[in-house]
GROMACS .gro file of C-alpha atoms in nm:
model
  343
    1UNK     CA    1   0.000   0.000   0.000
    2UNK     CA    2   0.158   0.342  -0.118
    3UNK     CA    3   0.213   0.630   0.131
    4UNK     CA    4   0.025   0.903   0.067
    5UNK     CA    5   0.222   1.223  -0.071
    6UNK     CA    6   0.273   1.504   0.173
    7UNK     CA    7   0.457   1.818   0.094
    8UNK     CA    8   0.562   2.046   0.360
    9UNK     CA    9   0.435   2.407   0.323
   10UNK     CA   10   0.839   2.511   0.369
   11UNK     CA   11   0.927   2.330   0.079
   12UNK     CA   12   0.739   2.564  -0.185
   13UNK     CA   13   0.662   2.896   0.058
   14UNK     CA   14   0.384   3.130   0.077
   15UNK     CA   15   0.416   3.216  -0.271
   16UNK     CA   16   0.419   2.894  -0.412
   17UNK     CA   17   0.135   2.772  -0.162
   18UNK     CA   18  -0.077   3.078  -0.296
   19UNK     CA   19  -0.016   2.966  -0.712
   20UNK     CA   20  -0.065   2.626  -0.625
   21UNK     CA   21  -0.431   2.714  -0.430
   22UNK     CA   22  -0.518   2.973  -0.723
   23UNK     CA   23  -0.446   2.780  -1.003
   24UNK     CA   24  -0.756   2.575  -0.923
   25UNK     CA   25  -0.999   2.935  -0.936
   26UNK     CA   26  -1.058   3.119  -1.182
   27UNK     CA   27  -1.297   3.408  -1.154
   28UNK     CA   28  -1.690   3.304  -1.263
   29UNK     CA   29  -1.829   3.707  -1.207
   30UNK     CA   30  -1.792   3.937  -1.512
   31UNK     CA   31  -1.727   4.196  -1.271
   32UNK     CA   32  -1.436   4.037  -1.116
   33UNK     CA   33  -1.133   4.253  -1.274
   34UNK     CA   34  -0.813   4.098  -1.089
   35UNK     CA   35  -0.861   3.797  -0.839
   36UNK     CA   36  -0.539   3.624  -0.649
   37UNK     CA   37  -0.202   3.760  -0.739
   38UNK     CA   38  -0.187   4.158  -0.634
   39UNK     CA   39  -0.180   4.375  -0.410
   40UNK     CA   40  -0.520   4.390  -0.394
   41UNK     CA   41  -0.854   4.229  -0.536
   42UNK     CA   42  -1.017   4.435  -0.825
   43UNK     CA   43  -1.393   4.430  -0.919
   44UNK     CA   44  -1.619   4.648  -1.188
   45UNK     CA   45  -1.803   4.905  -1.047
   46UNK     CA   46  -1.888   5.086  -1.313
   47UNK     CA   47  -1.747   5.469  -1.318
   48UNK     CA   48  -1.442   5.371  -1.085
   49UNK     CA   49  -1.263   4.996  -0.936
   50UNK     CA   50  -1.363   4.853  -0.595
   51UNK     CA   51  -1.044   4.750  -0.388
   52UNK     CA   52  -1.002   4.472  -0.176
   53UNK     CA   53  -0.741   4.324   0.085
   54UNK     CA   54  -0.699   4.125   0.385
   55UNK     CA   55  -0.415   4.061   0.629
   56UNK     CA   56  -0.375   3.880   0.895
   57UNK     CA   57  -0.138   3.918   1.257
   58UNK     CA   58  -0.051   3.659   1.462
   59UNK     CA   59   0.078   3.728   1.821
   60UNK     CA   60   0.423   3.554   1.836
   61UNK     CA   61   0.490   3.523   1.463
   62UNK     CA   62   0.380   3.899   1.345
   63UNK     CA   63   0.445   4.086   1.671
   64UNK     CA   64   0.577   4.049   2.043
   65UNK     CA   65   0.345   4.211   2.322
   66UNK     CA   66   0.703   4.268   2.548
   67UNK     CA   67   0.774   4.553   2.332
   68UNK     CA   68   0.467   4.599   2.120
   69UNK     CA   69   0.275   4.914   2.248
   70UNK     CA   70  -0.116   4.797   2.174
   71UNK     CA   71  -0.194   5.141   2.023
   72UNK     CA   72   0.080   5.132   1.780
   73UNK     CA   73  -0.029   4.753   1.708
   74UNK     CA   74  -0.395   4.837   1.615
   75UNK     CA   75  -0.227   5.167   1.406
   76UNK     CA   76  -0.010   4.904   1.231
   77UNK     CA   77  -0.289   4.637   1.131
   78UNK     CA   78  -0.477   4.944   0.933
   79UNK     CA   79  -0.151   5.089   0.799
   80UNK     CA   80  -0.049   4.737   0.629
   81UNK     CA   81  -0.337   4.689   0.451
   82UNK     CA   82  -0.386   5.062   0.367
   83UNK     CA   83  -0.065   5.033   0.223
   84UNK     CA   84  -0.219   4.734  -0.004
   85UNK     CA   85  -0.439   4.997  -0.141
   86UNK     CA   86  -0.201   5.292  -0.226
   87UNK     CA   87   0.023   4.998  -0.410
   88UNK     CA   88  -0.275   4.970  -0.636
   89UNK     CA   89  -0.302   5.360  -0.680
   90UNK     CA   90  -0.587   5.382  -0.533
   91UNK     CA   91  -0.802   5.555  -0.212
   92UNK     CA   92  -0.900   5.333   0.083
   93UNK     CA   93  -1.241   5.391   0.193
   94UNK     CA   94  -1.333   5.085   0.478
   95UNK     CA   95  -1.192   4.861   0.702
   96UNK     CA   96  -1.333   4.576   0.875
   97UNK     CA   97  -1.143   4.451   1.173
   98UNK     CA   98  -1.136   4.075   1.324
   99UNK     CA   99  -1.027   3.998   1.653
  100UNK     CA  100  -0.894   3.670   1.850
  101UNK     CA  101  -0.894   3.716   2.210
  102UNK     CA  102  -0.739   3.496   2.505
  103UNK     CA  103  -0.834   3.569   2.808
  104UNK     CA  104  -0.528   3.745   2.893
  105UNK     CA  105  -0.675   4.048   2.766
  106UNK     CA  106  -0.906   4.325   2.964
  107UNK     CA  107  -1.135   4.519   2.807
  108UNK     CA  108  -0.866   4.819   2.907
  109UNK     CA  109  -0.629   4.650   2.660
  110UNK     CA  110  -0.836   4.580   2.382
  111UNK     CA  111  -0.973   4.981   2.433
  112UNK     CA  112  -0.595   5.025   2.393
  113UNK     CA  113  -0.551   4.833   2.087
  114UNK     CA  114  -0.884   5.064   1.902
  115UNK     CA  115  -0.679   5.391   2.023
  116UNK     CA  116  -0.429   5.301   1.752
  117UNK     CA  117  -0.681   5.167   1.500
  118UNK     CA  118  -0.936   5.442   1.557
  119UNK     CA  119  -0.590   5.682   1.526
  120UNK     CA  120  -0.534   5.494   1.182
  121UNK     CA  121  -0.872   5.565   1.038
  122UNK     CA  122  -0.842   5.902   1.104
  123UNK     CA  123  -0.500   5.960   0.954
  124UNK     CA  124  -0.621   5.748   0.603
  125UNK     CA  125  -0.974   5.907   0.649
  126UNK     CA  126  -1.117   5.533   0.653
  127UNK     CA  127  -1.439   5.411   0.826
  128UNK     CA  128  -1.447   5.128   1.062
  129UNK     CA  129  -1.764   4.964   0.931
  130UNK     CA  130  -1.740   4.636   1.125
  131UNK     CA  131  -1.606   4.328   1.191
  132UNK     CA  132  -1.583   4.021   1.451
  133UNK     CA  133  -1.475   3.917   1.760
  134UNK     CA  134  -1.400   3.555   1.925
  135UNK     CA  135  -1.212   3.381   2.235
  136UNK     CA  136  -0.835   3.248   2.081
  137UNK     CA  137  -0.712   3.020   2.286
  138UNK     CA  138  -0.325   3.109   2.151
  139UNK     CA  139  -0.311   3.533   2.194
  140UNK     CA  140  -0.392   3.757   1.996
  141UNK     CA  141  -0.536   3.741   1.650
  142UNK     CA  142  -0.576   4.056   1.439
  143UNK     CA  143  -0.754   4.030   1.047
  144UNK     CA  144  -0.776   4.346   0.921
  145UNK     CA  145  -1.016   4.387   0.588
  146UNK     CA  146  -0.956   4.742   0.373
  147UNK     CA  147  -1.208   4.818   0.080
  148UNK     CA  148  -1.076   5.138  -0.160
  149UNK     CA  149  -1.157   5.223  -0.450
  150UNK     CA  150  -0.964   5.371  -0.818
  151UNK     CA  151  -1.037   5.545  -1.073
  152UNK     CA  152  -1.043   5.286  -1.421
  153UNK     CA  153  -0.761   5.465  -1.570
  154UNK     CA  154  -0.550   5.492  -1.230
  155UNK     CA  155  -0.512   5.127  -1.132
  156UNK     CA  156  -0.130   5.025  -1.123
  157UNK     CA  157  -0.085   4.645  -1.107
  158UNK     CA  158   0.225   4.439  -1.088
  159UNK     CA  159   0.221   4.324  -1.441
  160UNK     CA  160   0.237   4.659  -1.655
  161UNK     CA  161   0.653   4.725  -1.609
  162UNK     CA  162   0.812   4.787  -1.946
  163UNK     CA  163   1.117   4.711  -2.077
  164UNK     CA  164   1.335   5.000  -2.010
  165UNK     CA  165   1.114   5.180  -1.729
  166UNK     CA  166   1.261   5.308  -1.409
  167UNK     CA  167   1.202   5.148  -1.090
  168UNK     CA  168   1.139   5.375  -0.795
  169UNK     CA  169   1.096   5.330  -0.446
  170UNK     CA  170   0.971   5.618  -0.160
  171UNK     CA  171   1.132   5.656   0.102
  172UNK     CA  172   1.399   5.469   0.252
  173UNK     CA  173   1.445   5.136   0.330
  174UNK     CA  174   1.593   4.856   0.574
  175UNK     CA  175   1.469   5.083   0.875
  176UNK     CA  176   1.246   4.846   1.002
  177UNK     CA  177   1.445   4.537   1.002
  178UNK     CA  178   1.709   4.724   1.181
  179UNK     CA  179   1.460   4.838   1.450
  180UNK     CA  180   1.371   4.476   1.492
  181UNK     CA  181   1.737   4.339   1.578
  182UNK     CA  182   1.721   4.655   1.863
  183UNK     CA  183   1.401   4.540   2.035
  184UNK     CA  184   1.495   4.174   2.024
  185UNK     CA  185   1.843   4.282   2.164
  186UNK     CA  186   1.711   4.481   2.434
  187UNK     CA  187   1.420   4.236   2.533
  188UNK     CA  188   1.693   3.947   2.567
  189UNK     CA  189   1.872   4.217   2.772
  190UNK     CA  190   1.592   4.236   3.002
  191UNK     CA  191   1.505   3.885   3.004
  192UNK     CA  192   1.855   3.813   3.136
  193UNK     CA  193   1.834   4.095   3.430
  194UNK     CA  194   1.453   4.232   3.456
  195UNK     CA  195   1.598   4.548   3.604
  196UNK     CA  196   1.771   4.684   3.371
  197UNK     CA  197   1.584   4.980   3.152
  198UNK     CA  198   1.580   4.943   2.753
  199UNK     CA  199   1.805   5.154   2.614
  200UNK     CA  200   1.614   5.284   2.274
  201UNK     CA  201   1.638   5.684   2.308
  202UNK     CA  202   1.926   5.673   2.015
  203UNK     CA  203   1.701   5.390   1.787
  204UNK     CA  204   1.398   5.612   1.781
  205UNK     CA  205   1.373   5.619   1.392
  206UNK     CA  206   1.456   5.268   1.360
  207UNK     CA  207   1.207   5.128   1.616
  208UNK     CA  208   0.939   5.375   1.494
  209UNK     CA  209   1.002   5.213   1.152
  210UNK     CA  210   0.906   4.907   1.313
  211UNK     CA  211   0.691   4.978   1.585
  212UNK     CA  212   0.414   5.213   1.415
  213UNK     CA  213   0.512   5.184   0.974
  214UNK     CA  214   0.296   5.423   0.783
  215UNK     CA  215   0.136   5.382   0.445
  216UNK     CA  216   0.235   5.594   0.151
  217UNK     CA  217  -0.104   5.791   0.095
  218UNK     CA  218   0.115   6.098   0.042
  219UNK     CA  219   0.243   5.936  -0.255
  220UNK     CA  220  -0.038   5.786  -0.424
  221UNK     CA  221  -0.193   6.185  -0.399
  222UNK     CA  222   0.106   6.328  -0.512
  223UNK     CA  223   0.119   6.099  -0.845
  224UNK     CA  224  -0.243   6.269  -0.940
  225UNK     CA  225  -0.076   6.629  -0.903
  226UNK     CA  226   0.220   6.576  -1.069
  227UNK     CA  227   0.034   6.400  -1.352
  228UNK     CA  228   0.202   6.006  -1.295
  229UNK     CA  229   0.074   5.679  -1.381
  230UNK     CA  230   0.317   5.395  -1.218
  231UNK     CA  231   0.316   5.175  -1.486
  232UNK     CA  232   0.322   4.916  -1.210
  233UNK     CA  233   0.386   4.931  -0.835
  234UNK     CA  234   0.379   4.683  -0.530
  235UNK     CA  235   0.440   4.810  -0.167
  236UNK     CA  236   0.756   4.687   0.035
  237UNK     CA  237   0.646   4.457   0.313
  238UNK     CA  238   0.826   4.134   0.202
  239UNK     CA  239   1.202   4.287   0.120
  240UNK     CA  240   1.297   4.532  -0.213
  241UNK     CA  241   1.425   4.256  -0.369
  242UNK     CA  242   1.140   3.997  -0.322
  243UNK     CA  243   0.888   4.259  -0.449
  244UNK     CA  244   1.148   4.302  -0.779
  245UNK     CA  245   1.080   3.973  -0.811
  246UNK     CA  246   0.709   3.989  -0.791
  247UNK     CA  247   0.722   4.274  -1.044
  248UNK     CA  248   0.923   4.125  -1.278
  249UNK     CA  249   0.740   3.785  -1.266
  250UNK     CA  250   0.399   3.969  -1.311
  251UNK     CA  251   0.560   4.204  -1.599
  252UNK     CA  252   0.803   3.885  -1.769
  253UNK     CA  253   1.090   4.120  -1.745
  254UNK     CA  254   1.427   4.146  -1.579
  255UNK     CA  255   1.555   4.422  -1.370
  256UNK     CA  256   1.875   4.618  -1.274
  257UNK     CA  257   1.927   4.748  -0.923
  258UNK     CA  258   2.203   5.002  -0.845
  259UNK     CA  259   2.388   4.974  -0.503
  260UNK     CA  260   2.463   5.343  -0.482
  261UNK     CA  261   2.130   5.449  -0.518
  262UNK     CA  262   1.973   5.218  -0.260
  263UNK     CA  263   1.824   5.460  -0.001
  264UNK     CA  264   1.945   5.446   0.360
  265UNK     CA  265   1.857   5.666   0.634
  266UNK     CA  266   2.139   5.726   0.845
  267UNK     CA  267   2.048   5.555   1.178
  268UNK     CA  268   1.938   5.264   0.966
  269UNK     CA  269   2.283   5.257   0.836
  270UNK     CA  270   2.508   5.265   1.184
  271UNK     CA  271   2.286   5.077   1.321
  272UNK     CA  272   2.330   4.780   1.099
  273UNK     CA  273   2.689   4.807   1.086
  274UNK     CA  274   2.657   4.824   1.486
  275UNK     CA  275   2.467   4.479   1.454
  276UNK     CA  276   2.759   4.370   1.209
  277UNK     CA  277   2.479   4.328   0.930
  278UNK     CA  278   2.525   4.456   0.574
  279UNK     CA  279   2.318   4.746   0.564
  280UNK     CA  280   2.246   4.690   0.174
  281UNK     CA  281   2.164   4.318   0.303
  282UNK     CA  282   1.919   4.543   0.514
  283UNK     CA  283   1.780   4.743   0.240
  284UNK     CA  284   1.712   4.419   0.002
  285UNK     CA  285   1.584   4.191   0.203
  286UNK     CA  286   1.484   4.325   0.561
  287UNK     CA  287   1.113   4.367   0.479
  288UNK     CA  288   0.841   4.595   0.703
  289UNK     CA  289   0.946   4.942   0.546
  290UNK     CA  290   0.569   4.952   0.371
  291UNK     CA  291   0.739   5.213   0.089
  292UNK     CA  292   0.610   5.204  -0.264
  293UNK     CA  293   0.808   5.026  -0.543
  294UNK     CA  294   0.733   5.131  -0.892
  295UNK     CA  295   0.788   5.201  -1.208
  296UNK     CA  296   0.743   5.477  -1.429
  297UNK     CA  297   0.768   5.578  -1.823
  298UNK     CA  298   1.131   5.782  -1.938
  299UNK     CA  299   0.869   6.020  -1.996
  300UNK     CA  300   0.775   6.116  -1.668
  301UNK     CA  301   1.131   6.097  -1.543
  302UNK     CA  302   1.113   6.473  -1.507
  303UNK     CA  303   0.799   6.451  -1.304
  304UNK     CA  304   1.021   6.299  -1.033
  305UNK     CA  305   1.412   6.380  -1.050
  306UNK     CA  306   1.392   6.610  -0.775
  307UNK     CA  307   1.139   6.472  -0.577
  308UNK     CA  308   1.325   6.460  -0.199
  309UNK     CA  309   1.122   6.147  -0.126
  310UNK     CA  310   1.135   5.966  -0.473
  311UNK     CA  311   1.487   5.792  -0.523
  312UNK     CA  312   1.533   5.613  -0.868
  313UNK     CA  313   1.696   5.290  -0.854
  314UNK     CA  314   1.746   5.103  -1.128
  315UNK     CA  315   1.530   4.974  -1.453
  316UNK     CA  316   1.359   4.704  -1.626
  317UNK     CA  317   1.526   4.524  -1.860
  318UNK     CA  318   1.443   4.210  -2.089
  319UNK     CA  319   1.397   3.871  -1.888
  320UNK     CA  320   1.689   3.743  -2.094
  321UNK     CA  321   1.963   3.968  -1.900
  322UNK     CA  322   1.811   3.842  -1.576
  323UNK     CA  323   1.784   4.011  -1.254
  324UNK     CA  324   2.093   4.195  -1.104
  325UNK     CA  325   2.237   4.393  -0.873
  326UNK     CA  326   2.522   4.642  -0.986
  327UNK     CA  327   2.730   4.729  -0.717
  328UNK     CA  328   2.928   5.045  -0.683
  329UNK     CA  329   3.231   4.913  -0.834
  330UNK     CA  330   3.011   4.839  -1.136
  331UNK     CA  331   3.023   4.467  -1.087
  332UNK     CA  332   2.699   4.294  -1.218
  333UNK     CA  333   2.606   3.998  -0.979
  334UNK     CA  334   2.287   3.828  -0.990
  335UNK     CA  335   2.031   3.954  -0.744
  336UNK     CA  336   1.934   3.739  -0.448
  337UNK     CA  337   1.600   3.792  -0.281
  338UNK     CA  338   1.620   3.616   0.095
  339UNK     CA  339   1.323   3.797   0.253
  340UNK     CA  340   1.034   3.723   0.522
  341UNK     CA  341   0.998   3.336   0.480
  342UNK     CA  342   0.583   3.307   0.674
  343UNK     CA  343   0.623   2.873   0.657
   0.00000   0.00000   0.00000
């Protein structure tokens, strides 16, 4: 008698997980635009696009209550998935939020935790329209739902990247990861003498990177005054180079990233080489920065050369040159994505 297969989720990853799962759907509602594989979901509404997105936080695998404020928490779980929606170009409009609770939890804490989300809504101008709540009987569970909407013409997906566009990002990146390795240090710091007091006043950038991210709205308005249509986009949450990836799967294309014009704040930078990590390795493949990576027309290259907060940094090429990283001695090495792994 033959063993049935099994395949460990680890063996193919989220991504592959996901194709394998979709491959089996295919939309059956005329008004279903884009189903599994974006940022977002995208469905006819006539005059304008309907948005959709859901994410999910798990308490010891997303976050860590010993240095995870609950305000900031609930701001994050909106910010994430309104970040979904300005990778899409578009406007959120709704969220929906889902809740696990142990028992561990007061009604004081979970007021706490709608401080930050109610603080969220009114940053994105977003309603809170509804949602659920249940016992967990493993922490805390958040599932945050975001509805937005786009105007037909506006949409950016991952697939539209041309061969010889620019790739953008906003921003700067590797901040969060960074933050990360200094909470983690300090908790196992307190863990190991419970009286000592974390030492964070010089990481403030790099833990607020972490701590309480913030979704590029400003960006997504500022492409409708300055006249810009990414020709495709995808926010940062997995790593710079893992969202390349996604782009230039979506689009069939290669791309070329630039060392020197990777952007690194400062503290992001000393930090990491305080931690003895690469702070490019940072920048690639830390993840959690939420920044917008796009790509634009030549045309529109003037719309955004002197944009403080718009840093070009690189281009797509044809699949056939591959994806690369040029480093600052002008040495062409293939690119290596090696961010968040969820299985």
């Amino acid at each position: 008698m033959s063993k049935e297969k099994r395949t460990e989720i680890g063996e193919i990853g989220e991504f592959g997980l996901i194709d394998r799962l979709a491959e089996k759907f295919a939309p059956a509602n005329e008004r279903t635009v884009k189903g599994i594989g974006d940022d977002t979901a995208v469905f006819d509404l006539g005059d304008k696009y309907l948005l959709t997105t859901s994410d999910m936080l798990l308490e010891g695998v997303h976050f860590d209550l010993s240095y995870m404020p609950l305000p900031h928490l609930g701001y994050k779980a909106v910010a994430v998935n309104v970040s979904d929606i300005a990778a899409m170009n578009g406007i959120p409009t709704q969220i929906t939020v889902n809740l696990g609770l142990s028992n561990r939890f007061s009604v004081e804490a979970v007021e706490a935790l709608y401080e930050g989300i109610k603080s969220a809504c009114e940053e994105y101008n977003v309603d809170l329209v509804g949602g659920d709540t249940t016992s967990s009987s493993s922490g805390l569970v958040i599932s945050v739902t975001a509805l937005g909407e786009v105007e037909r013409d506006k949409v950016a997906y991952r697939n539209g990247a041309m061969e010889s566009d620019i790739l953008c990002v906003t921003g700067d990146l590797g901040g969060a990861f960074v933050g990360l390795q200094v909470l983690e240090r300090e908790k196992a710091e307190f863990m190991a003498n419970p009286d000592m007091q974390p030492k964070l006043d010089s990481y403030d950038y790099v833990v607020g990177r972490q701590l309480k991210p913030r979704a590029r709205m400003d960006i997504v308005h500022e492409f409708r005054d300055l006249g810009i249509q990414p020709t495709s986009m995808i926010d940062v949450s997995d790593g710079l180079a893992s969202e390349a990836f996604h782009l230039c799967k979506q689009s069939g294309l290669g791309v070329a990233i630039y060392e020197d014009k990777l952007p690194i704040e400062k503290q992001s930078y000393e930090t990491a080489a305080e931690f003895s990590i690469d702070p490019n390795s940072c920048a690639l493949n830390g993840g959690e920065d939420y920044e917008l990576l796009f790509t634009i027309g030549q045309d529109d290259f003037e719309k955004i050369k002197n944009h403080a907060d718009i840093h070009t940094i690189g281009y797509m090429q044809a699949s056939s040159k591959g994806r690369t990283f040029v480093t600052r001695s002008q040495n062409v090495v293939e690119l290596q994505a090696q961010g968040w792994r969820h299985f």
